[in-house]
PDB file of N, CA and C in Angstrom:
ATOM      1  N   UNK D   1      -5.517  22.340  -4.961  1.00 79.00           N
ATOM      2  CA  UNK D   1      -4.111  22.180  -4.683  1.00 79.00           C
ATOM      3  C   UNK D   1      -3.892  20.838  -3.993  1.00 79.00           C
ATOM      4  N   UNK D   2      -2.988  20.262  -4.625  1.00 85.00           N
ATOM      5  CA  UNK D   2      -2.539  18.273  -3.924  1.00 85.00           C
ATOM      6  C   UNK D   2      -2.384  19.025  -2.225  1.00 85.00           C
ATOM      7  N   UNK D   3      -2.752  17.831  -1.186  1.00 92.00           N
ATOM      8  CA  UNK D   3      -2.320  18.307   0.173  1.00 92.00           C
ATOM      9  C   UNK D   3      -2.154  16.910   0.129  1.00 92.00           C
ATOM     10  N   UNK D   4      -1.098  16.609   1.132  1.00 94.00           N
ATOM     11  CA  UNK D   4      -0.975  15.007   2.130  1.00 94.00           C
ATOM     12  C   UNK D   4      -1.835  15.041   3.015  1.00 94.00           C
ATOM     13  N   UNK D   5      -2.042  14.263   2.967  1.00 93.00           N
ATOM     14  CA  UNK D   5      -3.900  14.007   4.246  1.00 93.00           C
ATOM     15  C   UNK D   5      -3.079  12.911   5.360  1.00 93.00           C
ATOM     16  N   UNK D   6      -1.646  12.443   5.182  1.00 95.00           N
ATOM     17  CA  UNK D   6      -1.211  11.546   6.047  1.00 95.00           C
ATOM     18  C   UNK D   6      -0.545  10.072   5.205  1.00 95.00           C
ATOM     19  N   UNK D   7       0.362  10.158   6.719  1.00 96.00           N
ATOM     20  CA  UNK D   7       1.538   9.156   6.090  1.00 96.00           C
ATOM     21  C   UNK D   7       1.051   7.714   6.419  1.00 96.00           C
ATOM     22  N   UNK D   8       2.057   6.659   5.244  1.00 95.00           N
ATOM     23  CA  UNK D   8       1.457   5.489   5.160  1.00 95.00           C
ATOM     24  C   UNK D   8       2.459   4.771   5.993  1.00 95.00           C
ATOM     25  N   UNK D   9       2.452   4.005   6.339  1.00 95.00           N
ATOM     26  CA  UNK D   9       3.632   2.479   7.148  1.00 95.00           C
ATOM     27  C   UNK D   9       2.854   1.612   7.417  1.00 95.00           C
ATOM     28  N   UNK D  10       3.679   0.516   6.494  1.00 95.00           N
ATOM     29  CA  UNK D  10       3.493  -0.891   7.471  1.00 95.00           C
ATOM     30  C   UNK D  10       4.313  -1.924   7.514  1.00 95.00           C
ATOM     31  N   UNK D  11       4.872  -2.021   9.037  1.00 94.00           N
ATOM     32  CA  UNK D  11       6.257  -2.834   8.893  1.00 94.00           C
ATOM     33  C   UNK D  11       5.654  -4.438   9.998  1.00 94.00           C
ATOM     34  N   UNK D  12       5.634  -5.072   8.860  1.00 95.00           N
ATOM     35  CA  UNK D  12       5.922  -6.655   8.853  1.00 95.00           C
ATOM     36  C   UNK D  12       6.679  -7.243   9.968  1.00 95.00           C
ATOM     37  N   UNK D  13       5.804  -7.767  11.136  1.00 90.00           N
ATOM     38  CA  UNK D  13       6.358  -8.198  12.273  1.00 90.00           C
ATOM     39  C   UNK D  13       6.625  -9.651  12.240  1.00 90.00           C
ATOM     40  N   UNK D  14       5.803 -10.151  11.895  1.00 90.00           N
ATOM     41  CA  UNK D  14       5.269 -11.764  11.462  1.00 90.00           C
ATOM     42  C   UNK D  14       4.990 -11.742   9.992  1.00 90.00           C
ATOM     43  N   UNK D  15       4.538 -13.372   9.722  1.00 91.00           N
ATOM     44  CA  UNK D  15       4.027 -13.775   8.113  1.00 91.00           C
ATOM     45  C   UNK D  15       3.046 -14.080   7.443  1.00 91.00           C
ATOM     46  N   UNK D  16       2.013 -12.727   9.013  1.00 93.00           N
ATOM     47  CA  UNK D  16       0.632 -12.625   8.487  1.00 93.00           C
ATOM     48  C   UNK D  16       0.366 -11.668   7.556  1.00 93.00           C
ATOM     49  N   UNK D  17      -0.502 -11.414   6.392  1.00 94.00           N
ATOM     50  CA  UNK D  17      -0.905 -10.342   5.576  1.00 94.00           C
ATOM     51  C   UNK D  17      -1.109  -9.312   6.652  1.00 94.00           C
ATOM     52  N   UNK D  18      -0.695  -8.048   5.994  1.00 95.00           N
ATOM     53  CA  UNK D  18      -1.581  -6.652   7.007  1.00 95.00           C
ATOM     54  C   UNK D  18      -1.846  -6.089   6.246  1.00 95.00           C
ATOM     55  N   UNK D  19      -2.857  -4.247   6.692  1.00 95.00           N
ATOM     56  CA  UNK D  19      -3.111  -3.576   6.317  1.00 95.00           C
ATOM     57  C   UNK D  19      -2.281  -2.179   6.556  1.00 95.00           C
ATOM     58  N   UNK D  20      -3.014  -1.121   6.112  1.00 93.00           N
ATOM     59  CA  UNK D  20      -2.688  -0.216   6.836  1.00 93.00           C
ATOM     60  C   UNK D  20      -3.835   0.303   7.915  1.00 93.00           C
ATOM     61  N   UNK D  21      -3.146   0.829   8.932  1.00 89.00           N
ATOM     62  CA  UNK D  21      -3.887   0.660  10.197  1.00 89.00           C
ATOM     63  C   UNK D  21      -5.162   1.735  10.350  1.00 89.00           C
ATOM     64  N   UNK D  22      -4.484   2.898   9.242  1.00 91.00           N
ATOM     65  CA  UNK D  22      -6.021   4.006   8.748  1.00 91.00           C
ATOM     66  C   UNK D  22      -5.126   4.520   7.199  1.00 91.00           C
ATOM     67  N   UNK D  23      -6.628   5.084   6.722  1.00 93.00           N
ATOM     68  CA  UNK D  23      -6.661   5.569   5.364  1.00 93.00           C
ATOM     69  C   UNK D  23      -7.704   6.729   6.003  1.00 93.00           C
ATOM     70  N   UNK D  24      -6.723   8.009   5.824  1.00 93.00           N
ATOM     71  CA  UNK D  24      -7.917   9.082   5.820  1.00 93.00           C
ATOM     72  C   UNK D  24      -9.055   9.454   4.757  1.00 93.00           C
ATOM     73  N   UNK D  25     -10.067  10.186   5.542  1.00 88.00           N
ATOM     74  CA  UNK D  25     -10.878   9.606   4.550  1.00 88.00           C
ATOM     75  C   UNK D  25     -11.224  10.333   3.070  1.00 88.00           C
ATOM     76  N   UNK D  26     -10.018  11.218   3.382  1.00 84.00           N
ATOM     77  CA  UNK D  26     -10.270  12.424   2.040  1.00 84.00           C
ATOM     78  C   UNK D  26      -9.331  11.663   0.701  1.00 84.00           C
ATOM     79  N   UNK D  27      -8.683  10.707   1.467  1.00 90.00           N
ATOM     80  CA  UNK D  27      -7.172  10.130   0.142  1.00 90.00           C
ATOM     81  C   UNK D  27      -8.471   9.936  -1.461  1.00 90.00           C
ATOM     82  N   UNK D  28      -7.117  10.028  -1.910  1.00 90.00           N
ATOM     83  CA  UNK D  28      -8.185   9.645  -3.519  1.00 90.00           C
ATOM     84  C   UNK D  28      -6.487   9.301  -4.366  1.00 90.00           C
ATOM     85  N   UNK D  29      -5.338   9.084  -3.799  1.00 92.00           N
ATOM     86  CA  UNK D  29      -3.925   9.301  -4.465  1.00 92.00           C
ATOM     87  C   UNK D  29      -3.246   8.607  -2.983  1.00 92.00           C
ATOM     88  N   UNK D  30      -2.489   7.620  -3.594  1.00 95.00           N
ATOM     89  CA  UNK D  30      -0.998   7.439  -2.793  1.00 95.00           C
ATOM     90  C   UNK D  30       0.357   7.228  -3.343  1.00 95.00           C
ATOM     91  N   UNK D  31       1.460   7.476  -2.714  1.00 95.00           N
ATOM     92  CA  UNK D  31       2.506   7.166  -3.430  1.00 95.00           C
ATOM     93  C   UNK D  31       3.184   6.276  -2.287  1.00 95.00           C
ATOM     94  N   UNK D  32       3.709   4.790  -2.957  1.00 97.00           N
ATOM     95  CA  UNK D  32       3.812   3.736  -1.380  1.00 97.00           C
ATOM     96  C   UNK D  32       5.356   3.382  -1.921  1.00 97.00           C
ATOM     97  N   UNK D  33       6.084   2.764  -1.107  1.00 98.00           N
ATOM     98  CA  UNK D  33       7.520   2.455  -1.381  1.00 98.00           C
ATOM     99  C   UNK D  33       7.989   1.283  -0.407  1.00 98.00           C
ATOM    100  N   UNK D  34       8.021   0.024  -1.431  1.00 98.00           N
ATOM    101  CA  UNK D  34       8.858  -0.948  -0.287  1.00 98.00           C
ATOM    102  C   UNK D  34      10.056  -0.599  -0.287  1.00 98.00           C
ATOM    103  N   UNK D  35      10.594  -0.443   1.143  1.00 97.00           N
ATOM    104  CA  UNK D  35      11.532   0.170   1.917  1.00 97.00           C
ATOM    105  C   UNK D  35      12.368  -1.040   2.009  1.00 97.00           C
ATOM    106  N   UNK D  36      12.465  -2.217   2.684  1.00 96.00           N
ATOM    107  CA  UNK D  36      13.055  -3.379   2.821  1.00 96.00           C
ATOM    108  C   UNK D  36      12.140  -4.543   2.878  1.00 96.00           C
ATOM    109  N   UNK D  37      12.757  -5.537   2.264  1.00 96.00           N
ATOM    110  CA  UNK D  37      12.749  -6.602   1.822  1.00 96.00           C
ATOM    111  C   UNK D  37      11.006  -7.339   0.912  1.00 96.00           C
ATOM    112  N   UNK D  38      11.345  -7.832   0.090  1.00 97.00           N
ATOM    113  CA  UNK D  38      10.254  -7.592  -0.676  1.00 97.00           C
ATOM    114  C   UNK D  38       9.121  -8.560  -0.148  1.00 97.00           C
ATOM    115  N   UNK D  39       7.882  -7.900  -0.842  1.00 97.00           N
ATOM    116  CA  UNK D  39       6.516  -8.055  -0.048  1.00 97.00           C
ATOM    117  C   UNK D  39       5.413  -8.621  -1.551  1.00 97.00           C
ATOM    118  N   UNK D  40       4.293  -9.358  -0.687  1.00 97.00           N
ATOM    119  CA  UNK D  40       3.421  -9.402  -1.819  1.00 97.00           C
ATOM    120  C   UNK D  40       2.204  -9.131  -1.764  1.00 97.00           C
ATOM    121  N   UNK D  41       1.256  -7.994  -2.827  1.00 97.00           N
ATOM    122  CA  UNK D  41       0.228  -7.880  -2.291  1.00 97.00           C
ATOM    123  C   UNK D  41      -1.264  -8.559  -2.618  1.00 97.00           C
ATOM    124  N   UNK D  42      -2.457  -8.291  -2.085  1.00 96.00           N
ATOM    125  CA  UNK D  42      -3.547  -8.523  -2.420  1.00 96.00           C
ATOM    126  C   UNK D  42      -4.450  -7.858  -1.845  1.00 96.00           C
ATOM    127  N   UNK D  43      -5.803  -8.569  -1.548  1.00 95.00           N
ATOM    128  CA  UNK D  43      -6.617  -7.835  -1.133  1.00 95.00           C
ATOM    129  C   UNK D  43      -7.365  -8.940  -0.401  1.00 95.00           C
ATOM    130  N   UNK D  44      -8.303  -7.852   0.306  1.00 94.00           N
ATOM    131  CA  UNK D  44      -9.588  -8.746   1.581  1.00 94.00           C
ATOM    132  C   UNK D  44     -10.067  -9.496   0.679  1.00 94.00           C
ATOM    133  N   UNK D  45     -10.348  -9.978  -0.666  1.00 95.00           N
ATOM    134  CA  UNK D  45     -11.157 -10.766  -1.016  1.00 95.00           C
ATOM    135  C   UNK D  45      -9.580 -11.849  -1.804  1.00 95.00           C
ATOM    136  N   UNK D  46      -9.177 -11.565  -2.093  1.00 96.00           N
ATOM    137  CA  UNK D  46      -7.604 -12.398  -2.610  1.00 96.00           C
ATOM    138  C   UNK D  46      -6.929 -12.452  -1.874  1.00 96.00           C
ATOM    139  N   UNK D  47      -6.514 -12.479  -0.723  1.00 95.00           N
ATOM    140  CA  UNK D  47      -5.394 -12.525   0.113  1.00 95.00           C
ATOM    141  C   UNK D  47      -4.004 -12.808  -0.025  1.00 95.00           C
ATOM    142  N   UNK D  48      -2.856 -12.039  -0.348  1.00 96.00           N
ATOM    143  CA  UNK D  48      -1.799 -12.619  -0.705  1.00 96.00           C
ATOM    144  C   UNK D  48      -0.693 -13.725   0.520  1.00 96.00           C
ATOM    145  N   UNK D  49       0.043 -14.365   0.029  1.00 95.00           N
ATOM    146  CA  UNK D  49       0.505 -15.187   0.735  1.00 95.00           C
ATOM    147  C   UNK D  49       1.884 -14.878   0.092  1.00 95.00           C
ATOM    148  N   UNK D  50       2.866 -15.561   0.994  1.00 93.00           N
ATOM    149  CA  UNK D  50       4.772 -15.649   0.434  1.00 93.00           C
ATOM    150  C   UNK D  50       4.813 -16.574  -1.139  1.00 93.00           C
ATOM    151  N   UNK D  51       3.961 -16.683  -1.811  1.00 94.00           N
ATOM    152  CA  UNK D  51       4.123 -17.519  -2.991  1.00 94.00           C
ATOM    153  C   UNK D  51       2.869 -17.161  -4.205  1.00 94.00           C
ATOM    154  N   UNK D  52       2.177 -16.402  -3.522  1.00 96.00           N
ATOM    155  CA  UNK D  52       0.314 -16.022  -4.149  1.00 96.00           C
ATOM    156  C   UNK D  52       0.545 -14.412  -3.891  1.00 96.00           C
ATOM    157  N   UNK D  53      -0.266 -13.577  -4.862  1.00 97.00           N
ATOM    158  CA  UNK D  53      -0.100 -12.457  -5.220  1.00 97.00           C
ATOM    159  C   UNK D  53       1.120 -11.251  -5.841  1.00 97.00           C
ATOM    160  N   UNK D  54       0.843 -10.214  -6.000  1.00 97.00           N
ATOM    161  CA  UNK D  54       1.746  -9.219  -6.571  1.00 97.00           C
ATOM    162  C   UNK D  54       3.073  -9.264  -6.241  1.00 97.00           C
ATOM    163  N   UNK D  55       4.010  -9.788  -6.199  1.00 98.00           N
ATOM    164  CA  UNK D  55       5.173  -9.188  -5.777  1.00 98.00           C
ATOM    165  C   UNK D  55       6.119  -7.579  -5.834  1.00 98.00           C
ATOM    166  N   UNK D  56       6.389  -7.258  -4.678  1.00 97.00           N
ATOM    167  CA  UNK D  56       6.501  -6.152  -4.860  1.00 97.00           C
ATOM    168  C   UNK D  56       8.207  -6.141  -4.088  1.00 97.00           C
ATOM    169  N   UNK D  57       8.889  -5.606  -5.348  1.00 98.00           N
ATOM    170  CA  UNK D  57      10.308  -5.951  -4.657  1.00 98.00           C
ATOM    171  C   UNK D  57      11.041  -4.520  -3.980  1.00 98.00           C
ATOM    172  N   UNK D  58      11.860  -4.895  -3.005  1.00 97.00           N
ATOM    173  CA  UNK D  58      12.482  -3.637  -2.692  1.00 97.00           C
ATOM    174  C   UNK D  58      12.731  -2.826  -3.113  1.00 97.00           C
ATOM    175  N   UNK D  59      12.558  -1.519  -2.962  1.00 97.00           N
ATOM    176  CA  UNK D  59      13.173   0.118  -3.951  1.00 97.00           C
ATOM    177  C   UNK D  59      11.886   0.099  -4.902  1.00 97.00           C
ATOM    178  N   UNK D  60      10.932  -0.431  -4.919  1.00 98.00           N
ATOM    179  CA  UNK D  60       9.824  -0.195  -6.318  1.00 98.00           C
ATOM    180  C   UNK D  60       8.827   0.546  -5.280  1.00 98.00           C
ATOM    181  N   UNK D  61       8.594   1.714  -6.246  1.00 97.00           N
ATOM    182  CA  UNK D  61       6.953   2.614  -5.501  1.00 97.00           C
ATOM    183  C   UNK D  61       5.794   2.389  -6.721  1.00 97.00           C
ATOM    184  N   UNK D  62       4.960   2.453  -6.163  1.00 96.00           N
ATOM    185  CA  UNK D  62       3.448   2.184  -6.800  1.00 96.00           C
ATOM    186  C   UNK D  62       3.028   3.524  -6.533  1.00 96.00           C
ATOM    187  N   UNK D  63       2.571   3.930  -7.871  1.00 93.00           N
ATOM    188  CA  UNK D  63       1.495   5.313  -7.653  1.00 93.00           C
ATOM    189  C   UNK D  63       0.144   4.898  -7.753  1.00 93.00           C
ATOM    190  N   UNK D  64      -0.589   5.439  -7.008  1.00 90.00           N
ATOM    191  CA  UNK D  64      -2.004   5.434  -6.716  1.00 90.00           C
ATOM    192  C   UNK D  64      -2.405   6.794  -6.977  1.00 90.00           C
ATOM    193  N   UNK D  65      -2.382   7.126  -8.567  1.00 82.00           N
ATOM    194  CA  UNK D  65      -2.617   8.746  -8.717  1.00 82.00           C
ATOM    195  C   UNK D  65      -3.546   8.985  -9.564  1.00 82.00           C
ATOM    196  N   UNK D  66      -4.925   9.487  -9.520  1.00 75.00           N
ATOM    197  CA  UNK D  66      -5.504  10.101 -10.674  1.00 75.00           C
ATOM    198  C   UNK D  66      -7.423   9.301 -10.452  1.00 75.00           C
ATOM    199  N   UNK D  67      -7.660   8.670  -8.907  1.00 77.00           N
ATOM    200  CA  UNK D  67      -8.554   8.463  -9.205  1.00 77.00           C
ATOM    201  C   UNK D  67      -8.884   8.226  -6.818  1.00 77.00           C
ATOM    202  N   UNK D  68     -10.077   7.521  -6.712  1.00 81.00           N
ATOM    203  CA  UNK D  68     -10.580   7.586  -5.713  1.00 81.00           C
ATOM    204  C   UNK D  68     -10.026   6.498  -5.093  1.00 81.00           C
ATOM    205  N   UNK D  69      -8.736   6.481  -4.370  1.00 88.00           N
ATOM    206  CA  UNK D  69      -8.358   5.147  -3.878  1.00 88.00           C
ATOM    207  C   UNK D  69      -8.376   4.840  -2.466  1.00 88.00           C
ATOM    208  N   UNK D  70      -9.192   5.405  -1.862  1.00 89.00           N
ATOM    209  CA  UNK D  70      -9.390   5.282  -0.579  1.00 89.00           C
ATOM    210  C   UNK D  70     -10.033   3.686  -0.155  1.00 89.00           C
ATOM    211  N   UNK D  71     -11.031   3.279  -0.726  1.00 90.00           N
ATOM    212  CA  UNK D  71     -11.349   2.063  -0.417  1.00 90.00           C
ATOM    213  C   UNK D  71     -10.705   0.500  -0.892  1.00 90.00           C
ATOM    214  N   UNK D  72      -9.941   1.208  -2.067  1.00 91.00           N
ATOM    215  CA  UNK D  72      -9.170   0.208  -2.476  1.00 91.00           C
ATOM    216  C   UNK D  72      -7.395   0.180  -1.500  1.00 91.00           C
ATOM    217  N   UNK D  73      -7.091   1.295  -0.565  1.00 93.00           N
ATOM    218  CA  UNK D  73      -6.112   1.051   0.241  1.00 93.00           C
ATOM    219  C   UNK D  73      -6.573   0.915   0.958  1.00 93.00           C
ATOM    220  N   UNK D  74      -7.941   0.660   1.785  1.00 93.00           N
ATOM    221  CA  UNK D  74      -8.049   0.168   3.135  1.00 93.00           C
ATOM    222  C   UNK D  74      -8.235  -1.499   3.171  1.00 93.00           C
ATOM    223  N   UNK D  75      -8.267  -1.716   1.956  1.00 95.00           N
ATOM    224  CA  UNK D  75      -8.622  -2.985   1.316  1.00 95.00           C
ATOM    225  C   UNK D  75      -7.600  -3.809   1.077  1.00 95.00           C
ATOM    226  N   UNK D  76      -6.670  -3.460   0.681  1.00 95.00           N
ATOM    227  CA  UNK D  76      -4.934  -3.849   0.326  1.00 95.00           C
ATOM    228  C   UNK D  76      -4.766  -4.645   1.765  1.00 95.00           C
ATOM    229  N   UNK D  77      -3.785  -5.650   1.208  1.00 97.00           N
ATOM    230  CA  UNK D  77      -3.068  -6.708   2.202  1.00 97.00           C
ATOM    231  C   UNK D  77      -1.883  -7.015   1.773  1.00 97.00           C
ATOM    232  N   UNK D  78      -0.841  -6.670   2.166  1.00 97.00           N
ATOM    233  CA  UNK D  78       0.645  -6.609   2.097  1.00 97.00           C
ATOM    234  C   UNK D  78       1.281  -7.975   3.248  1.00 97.00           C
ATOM    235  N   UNK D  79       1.840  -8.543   2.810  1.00 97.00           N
ATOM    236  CA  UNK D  79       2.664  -9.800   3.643  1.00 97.00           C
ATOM    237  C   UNK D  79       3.921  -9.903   2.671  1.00 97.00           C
ATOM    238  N   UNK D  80       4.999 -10.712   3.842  1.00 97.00           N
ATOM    239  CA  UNK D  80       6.337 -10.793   3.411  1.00 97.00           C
ATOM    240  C   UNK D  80       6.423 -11.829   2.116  1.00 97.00           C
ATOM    241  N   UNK D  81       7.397 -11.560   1.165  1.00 96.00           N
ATOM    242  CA  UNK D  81       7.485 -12.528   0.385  1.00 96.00           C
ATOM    243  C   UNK D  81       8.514 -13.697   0.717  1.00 96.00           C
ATOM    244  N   UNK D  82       9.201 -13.545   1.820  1.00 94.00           N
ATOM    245  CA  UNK D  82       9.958 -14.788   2.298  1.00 94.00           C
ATOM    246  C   UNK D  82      10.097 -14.514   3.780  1.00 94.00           C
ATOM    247  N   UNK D  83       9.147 -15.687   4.251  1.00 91.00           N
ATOM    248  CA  UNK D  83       8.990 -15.975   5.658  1.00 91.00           C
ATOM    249  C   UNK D  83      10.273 -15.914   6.682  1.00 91.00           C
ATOM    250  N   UNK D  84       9.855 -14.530   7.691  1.00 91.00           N
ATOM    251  CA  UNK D  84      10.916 -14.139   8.845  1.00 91.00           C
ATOM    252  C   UNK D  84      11.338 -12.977   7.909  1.00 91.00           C
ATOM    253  N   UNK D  85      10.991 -12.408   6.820  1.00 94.00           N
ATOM    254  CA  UNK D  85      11.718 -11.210   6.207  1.00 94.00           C
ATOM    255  C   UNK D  85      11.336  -9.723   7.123  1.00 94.00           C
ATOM    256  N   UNK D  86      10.245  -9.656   7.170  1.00 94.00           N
ATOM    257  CA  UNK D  86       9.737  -8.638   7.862  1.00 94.00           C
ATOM    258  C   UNK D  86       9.851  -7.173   6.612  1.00 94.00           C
ATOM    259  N   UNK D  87       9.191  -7.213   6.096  1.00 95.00           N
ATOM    260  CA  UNK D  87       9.478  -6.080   4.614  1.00 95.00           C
ATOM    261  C   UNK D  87       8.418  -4.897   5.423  1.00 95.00           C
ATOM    262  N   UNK D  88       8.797  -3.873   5.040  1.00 96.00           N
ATOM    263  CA  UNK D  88       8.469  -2.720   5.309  1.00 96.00           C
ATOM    264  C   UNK D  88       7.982  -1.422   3.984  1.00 96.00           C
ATOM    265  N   UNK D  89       6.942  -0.754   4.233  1.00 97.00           N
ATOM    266  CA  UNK D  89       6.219   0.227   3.068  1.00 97.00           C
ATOM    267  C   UNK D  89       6.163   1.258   3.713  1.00 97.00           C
ATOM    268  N   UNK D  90       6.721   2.224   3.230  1.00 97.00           N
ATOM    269  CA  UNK D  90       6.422   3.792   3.679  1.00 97.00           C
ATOM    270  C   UNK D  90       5.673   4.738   2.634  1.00 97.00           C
ATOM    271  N   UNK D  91       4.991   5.629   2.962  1.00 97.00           N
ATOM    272  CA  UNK D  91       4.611   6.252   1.690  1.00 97.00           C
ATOM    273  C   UNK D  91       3.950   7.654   2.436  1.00 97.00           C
ATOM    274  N   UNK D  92       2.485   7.868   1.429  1.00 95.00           N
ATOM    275  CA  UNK D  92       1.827   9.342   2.056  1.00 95.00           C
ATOM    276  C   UNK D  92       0.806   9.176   1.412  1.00 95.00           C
ATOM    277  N   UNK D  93      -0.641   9.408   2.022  1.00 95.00           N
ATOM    278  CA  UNK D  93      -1.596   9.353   1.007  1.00 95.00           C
ATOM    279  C   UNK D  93      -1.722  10.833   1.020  1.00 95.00           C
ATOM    280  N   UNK D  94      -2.642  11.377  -0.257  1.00 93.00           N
ATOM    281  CA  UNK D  94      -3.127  12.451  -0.888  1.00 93.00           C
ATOM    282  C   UNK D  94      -4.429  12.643  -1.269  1.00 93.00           C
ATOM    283  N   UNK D  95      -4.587  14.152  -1.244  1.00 90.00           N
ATOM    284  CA  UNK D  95      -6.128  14.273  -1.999  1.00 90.00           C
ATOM    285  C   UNK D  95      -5.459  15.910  -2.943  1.00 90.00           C
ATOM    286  N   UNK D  96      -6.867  16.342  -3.607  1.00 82.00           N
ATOM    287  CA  UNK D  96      -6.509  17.209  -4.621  1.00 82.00           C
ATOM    288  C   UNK D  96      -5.904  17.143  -5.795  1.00 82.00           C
ATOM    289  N   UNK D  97      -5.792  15.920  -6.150  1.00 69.00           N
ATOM    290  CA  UNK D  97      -5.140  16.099  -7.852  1.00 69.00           C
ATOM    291  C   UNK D  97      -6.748  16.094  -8.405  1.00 69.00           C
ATOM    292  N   UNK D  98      -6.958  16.616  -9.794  1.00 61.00           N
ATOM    293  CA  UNK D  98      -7.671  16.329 -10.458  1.00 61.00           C
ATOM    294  C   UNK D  98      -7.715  14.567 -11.059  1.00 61.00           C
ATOM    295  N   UNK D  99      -9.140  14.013 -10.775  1.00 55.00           N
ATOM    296  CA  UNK D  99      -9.405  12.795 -11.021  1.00 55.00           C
ATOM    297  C   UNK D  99      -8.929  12.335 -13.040  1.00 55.00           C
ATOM    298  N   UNK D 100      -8.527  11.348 -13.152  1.00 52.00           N
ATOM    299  CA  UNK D 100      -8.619  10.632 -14.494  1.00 52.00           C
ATOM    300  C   UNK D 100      -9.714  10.426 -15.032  1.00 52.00           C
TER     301      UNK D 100
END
């Protein structure tokens, strides 16, 4: 049976990349949502910047469903896509779906 193992946030103080601050360790599924103002992502080995990586615009959610994504969200780096924006992600990670 799907359970939430815990909720996601990360709200953009400055126009450094962040993470999220924990990933429990059962997640294998997330569902994330930029909340305000749009953001771009990457990762510890790509780092996104306000002009470099994914853009991810306000009101769009990303599913993270159907496989083991725990190390790949502790890994994720989210920063603003226009400097002083301060963009914000809410979401929930999960475990229990059957894998892809």
């Amino acid at each position: 049976m799907p359970k939430i193992t815990g909720l996601a946030a990360i709200a953009l103080a400055d126009d450094n990349a962040a993470a999220f601050t924990s990933v429990p360790l059962t997640t294998t599924q997330a569902i994330l949502k930029c909340e305000t103002n749009n953001v771009r992502l990457g990762d510890v080995d790509f780092p996104p910047t306000a002009s470099t990586g994914y853009l991810w615009n306000v009101g769009e959610t990303l599913l993270y469903v159907g496989n083991d994504y725990e190390q790949f969200l502790k890994n994720l780096r989210i920063i603003n896509a226009v400097a002083g924006s301060n963009g914000t992600i809410r979401g929930f990670f999960m475990t229990g779906f059957d894998k892809a």
